[in-house]
Short mmCIF file of C-alpha atoms and ligand atoms in Angstrom, two decimals:
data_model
loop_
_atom_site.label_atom_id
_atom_site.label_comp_id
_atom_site.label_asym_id
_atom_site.label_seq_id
_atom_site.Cartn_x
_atom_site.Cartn_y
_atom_site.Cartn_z
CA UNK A 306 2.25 -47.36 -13.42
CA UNK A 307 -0.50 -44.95 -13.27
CA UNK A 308 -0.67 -42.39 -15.42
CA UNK A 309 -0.58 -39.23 -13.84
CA UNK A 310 -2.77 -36.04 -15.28
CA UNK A 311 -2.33 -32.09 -15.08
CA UNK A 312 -3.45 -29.08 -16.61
CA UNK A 313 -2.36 -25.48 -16.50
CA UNK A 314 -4.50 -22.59 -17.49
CA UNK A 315 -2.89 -20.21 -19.88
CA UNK A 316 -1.08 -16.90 -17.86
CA UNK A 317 -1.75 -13.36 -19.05
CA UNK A 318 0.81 -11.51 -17.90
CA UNK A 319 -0.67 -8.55 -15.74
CA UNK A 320 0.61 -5.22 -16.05
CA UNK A 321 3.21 -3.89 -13.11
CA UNK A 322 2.61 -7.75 -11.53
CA UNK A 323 4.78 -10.67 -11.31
CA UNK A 324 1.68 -12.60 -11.34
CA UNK A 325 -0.26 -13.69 -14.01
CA UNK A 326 -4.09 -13.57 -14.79
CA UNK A 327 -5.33 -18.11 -15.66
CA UNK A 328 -7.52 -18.21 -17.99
CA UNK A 329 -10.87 -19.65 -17.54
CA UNK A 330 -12.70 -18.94 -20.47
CA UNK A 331 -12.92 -16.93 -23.14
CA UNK A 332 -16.09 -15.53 -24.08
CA UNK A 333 -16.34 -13.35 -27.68
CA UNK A 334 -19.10 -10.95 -28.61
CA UNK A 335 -19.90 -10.97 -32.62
CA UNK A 336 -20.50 -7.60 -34.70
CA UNK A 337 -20.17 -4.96 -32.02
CA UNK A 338 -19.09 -2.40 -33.98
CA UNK A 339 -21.84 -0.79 -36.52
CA UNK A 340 -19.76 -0.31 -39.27
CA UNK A 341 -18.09 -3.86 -39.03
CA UNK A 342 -21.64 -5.21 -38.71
CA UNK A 343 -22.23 -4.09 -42.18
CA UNK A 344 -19.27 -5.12 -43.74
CA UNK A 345 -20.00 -9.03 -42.40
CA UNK A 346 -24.13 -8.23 -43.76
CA UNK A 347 -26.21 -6.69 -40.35
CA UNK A 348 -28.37 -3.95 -40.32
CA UNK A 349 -29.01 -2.05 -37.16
CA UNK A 350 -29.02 -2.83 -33.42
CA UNK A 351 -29.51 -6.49 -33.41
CA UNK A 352 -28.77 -8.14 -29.67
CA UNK A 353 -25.31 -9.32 -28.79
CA UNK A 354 -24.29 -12.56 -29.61
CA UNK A 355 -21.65 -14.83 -28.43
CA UNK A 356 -19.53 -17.94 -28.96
CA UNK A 357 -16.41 -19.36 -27.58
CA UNK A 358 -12.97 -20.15 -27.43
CA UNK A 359 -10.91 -22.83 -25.42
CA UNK A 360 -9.54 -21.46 -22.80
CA UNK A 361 -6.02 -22.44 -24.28
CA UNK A 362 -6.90 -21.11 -27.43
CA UNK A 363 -5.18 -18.08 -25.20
CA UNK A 364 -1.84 -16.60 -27.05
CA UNK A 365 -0.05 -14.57 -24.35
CA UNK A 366 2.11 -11.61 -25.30
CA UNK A 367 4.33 -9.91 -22.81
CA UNK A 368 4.78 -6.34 -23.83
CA UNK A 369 7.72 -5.41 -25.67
CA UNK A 370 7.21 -8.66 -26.91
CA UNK A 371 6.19 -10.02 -30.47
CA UNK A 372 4.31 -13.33 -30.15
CA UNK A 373 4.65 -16.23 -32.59
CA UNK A 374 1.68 -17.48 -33.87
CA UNK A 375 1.20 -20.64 -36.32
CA UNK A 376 -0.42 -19.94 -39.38
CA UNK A 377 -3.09 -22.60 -38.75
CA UNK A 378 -4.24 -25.48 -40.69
CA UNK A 379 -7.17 -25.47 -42.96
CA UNK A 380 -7.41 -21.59 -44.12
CA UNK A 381 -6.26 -19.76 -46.54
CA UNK A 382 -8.13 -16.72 -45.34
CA UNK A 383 -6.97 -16.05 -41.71
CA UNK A 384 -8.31 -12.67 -40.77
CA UNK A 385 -7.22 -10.25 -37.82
CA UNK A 386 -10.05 -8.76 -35.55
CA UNK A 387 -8.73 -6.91 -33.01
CA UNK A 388 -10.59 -6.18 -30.01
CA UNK A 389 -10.86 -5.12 -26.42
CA UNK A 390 -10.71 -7.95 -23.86
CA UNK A 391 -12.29 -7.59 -20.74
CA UNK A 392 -11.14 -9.83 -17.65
CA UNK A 393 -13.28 -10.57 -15.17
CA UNK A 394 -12.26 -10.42 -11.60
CA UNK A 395 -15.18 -11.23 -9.82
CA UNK A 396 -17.67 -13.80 -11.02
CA UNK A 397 -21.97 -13.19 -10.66
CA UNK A 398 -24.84 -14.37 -12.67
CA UNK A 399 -27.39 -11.64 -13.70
CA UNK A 400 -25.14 -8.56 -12.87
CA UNK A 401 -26.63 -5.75 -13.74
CA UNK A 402 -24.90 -3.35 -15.75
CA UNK A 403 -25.09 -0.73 -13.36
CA UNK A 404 -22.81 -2.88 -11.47
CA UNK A 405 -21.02 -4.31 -14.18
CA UNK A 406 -17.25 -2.15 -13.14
CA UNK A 407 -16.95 -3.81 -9.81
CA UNK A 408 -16.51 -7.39 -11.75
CA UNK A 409 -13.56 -6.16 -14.11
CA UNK A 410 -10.03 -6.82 -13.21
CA UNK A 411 -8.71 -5.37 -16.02
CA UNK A 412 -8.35 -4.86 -19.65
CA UNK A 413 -6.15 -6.17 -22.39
CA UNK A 414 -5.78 -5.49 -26.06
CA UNK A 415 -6.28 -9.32 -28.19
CA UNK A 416 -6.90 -10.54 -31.81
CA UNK A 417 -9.70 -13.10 -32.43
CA UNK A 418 -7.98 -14.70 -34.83
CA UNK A 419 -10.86 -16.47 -37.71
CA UNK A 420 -10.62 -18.34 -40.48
CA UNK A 421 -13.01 -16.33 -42.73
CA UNK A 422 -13.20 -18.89 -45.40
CA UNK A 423 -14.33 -21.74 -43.23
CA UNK A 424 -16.61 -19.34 -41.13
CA UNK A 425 -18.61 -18.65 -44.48
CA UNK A 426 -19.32 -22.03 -45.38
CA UNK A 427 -20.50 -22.48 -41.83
CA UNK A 428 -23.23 -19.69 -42.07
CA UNK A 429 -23.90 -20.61 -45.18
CA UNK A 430 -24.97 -24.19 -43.76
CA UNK A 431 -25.92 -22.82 -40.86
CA UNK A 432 -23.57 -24.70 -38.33
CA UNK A 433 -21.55 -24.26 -35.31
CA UNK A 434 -18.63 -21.25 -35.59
CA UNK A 435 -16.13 -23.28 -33.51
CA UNK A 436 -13.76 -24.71 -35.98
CA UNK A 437 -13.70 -21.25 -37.88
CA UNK A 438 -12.90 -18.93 -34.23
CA UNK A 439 -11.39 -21.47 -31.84
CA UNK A 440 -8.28 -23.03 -33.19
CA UNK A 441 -5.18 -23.21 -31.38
CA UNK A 442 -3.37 -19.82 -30.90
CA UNK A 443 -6.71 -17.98 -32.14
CA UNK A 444 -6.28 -16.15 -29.30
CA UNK A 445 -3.76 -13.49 -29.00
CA UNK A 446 -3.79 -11.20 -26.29
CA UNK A 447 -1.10 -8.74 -24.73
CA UNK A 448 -1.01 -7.76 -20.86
CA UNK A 449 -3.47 -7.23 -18.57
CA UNK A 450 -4.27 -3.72 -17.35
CA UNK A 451 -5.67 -3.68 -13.70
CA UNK A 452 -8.77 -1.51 -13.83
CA UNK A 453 -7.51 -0.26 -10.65
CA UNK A 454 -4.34 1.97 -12.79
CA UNK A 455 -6.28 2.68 -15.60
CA UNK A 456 -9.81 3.03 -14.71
CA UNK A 457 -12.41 1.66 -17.35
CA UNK A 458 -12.03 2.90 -20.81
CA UNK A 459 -15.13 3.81 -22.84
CA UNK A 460 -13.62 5.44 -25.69
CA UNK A 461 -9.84 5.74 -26.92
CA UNK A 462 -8.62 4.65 -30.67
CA UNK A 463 -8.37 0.91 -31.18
CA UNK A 464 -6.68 0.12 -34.59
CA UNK A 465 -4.51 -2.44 -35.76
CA UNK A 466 -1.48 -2.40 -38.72
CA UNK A 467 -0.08 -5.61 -40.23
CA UNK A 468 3.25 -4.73 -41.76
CA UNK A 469 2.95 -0.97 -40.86
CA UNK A 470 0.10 -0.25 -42.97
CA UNK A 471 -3.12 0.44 -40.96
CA UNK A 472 -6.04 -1.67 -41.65
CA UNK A 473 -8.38 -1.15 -38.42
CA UNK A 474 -8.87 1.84 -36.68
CA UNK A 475 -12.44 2.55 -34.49
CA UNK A 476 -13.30 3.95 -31.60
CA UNK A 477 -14.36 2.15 -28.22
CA UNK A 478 -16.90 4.31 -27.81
CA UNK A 479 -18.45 3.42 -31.24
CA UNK A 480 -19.11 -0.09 -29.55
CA UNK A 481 -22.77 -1.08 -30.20
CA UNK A 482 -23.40 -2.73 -26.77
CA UNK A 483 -21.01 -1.11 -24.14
CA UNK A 484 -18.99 -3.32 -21.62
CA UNK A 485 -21.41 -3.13 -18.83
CA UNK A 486 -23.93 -4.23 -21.15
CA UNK A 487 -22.14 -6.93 -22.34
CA UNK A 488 -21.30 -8.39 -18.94
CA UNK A 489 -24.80 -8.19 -18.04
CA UNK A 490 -26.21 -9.83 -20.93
CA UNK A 491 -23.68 -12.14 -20.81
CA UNK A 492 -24.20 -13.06 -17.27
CA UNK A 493 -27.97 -13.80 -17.78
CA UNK A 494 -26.47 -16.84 -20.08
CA UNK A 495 -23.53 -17.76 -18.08
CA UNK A 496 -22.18 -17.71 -14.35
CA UNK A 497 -18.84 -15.24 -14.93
CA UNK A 498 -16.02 -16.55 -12.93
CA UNK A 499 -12.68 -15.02 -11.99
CA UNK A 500 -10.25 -15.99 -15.12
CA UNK A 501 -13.42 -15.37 -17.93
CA UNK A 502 -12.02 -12.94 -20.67
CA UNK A 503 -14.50 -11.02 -23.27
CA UNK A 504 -13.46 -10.43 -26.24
CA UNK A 505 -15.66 -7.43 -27.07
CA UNK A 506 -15.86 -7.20 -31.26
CA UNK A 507 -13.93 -5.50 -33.71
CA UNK A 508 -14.42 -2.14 -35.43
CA UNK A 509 -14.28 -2.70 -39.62
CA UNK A 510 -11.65 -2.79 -41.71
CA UNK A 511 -11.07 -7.47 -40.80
CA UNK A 512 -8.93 -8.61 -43.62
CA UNK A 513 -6.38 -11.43 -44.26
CA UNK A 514 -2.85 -11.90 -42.78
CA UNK A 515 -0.19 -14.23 -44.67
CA UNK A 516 2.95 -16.01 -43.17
CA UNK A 517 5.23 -13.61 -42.41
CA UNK A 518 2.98 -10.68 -41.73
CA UNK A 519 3.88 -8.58 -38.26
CA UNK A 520 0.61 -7.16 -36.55
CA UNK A 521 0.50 -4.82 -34.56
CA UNK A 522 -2.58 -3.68 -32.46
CA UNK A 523 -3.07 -1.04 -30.27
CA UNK A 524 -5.87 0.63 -27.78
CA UNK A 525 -5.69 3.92 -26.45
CA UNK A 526 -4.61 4.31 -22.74
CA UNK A 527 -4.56 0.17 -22.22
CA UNK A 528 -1.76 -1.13 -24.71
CA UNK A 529 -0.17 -2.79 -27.56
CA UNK A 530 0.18 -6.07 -28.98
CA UNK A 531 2.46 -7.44 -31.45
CA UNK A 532 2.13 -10.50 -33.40
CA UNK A 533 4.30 -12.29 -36.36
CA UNK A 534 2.58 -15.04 -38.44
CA UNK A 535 5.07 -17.93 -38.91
MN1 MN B 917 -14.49 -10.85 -33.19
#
């Protein structure tokens, strides 16, 4: 018998839509906020830089929904970022950020989920990030919201509590390199397809999360996310 093969890209739900958003890939920016920039050892305005995650590395959320997530092998400092996700819609290479808007879908609120400790040794030895940001489940992320309802957001709170007691709170518009910016840059590396997702940096205040811990992320006028460590 021949064995037969298939893969499904991970759905993010989209906001008001039956439909869901498949994952292509997922694309992260590092220090993007200045203050978390110094807290991981940056100074100043350095350019953006990126790494990866499998696409099924993806953790969808539906709203009003609190995801399980695996506390994953191989840690035992698993730290929340949470972040603003942009999904493209419409792919390009070289877009310029003037142009930038007309290739977001939408936005979504996610967690890129890192295992500090192994991430340390990494730079320390001056190796690849990916066993330290793209584990299974790093992912998080809650629904999608269509740029078309909500317009693009360039500044709003973005803050995230784990057991009720804040630990992040920034501003989007304290971003270092702004999403247009980002999807340019980013473009002059990569062809962006429909399905990519940014994950656009945290804001300080990354810390570690423990079985049992409830997270709970939110960004001004595009959503929540809620997430129990099990
Ligand atoms: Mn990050």
């Amino acid at each position: 018998m021949q064995q037969q093969f298939s893969l499904t890209p991970p759905l993010v739900p989209i906001a008001g839509s039956d439909a869901g958003f498949p994952v292509r890939r997922i694309y992260c920016v590092a220090r993007n906020y200045a203050e978390h920039a110094r807290e991981m050892g940056s100074s100043g305005r350095e350019a953006p830089f990126f790494f990866m995650k499998p696409a099924d590395a993806a953790l969808p959320v539906a709203a009003g929904t609190t995801g399980p997530m695996k506390y994953p092998p191989k840690t035992a400092d698993l730290h929340h970022e949470v972040e603003l996700v942009v999904a493209i819609g419409r792919g390009g290479r070289n877009i310029a950020a003037a142009s930038a808007y007309e290739h977001i879908f939408g936005y979504a609120i996610g967690l890129d989920m890192t295992r500090r400790d192994l991430q340390a040794e990494l730079k320390k030895q001056g190796r690849p990030w990916d066993v330290a940001k793209g584990f299974d489940q790093s992912a998080p992320i809650g629904a999608i919201q269509p740029a078309a309802a909500i317009g693009h957001p360039a500044q709003g709170a973005i803050r995230l509590d784990v057991n009720g007691d804040e630990r992040q709170r920034g501003d989007l518009a304290d971003m270092i390199w702004w999403v247009p910016e980002i999807v340019a840059i980013l473009s002059e590396y990569f062809e962006l397809a429909p399905g990519d997702l940014i994950f656009t940096g945290t804001p300080a205040g990354v810390g570690p999360v423990k079985r049992g811990d409830v997270l709970f992320g939110s960004i001004e006028n595009v959503g929540s996310l809620s997430v129990a460590i099990a």
